[in-house]
Amino acid sequence: MYVCVCNSVSDKAVRKAVANGARNFIELQQATGVGTCCGKCVGCAREVMLDAIEEE
Ligand code: FES
């Protein structure tokens, strides 16, 4: 599913960025571009990121 519609970032892409070392939202944004347009996805993207970090 898409987490960020504006930038076409999927939950898979967020998980991949975490697997590649993203550990906070700024790093996630730099890696994927998530949340850099309208910002509506930020809460959801953060949740997916935190889940992925927990699962590591
Ligand atoms: Fe992610 Fe708009 S949906 S910035």
Tab-separated table of C-alpha atoms and ligand atoms in Angstrom:
chain	number	residue	atom	x	y	z
A	1	MET	CA	0.000	0.000	0.000
A	2	TYR	CA	1.017	3.587	-0.513
A	3	VAL	CA	1.930	5.446	2.651
A	4	CYS	CA	2.633	8.696	0.811
A	5	VAL	CA	0.459	9.323	-2.231
A	6	CYS	CA	2.186	12.589	-3.164
A	7	ASN	CA	5.558	10.922	-3.602
A	8	SER	CA	4.415	7.342	-4.348
A	9	VAL	CA	6.171	5.883	-1.303
A	10	SER	CA	4.940	2.439	-0.256
A	11	ASP	CA	5.152	0.811	3.164
A	12	LYS	CA	7.616	-1.568	1.509
A	13	ALA	CA	9.828	1.389	0.565
A	14	VAL	CA	9.701	2.652	4.159
A	15	ARG	CA	10.699	-0.785	5.471
A	16	LYS	CA	13.496	-0.990	2.932
A	17	ALA	CA	14.833	2.412	4.026
A	18	VAL	CA	14.845	1.205	7.649
A	19	ALA	CA	16.655	-1.976	6.583
A	20	ASN	CA	19.208	0.288	4.896
A	21	GLY	CA	19.798	2.236	8.101
A	22	ALA	CA	17.158	4.980	8.463
A	23	ARG	CA	16.560	5.458	12.186
A	24	ASN	CA	14.589	8.685	12.400
A	25	PHE	CA	12.081	10.576	10.309
A	26	ILE	CA	14.611	12.956	8.764
A	27	GLU	CA	16.689	10.019	7.538
A	28	LEU	CA	13.524	8.354	6.246
A	29	GLN	CA	12.582	11.514	4.353
A	30	GLN	CA	16.054	11.778	2.861
A	31	ALA	CA	15.907	8.142	1.749
A	32	THR	CA	12.364	8.075	0.345
A	33	GLY	CA	10.964	11.618	0.049
A	34	VAL	CA	8.015	10.562	2.228
A	35	GLY	CA	6.038	13.410	3.763
A	36	THR	CA	7.786	16.182	1.868
A	37	CYS	CA	4.713	17.496	0.017
A	38	CYS	CA	1.305	17.851	1.734
A	39	GLY	CA	2.472	16.217	4.976
A	40	LYS	CA	-0.758	14.246	5.541
A	41	CYS	CA	1.124	10.959	5.558
A	42	VAL	CA	3.654	11.881	8.238
A	43	GLY	CA	1.851	10.177	11.163
A	44	CYS	CA	1.258	6.971	9.228
A	45	ALA	CA	4.770	6.929	7.765
A	46	ARG	CA	6.248	7.405	11.227
A	47	GLU	CA	4.211	4.457	12.544
A	48	VAL	CA	5.365	2.183	9.724
A	49	MET	CA	8.962	3.292	10.346
A	50	LEU	CA	8.752	2.631	14.097
A	51	ASP	CA	7.177	-0.803	13.486
A	52	ALA	CA	9.978	-1.675	11.084
A	53	ILE	CA	12.638	-0.520	13.558
A	54	GLU	CA	11.026	-2.590	16.332
A	55	GLU	CA	10.992	-5.670	14.133
A	56	GLU	CA	14.733	-5.424	13.417
B	1	FES	FE1	2.863	12.227	1.738
B	1	FES	FE2	1.374	14.155	0.744
B	1	FES	S1	0.820	12.097	1.104
B	1	FES	S2	3.398	14.288	1.456
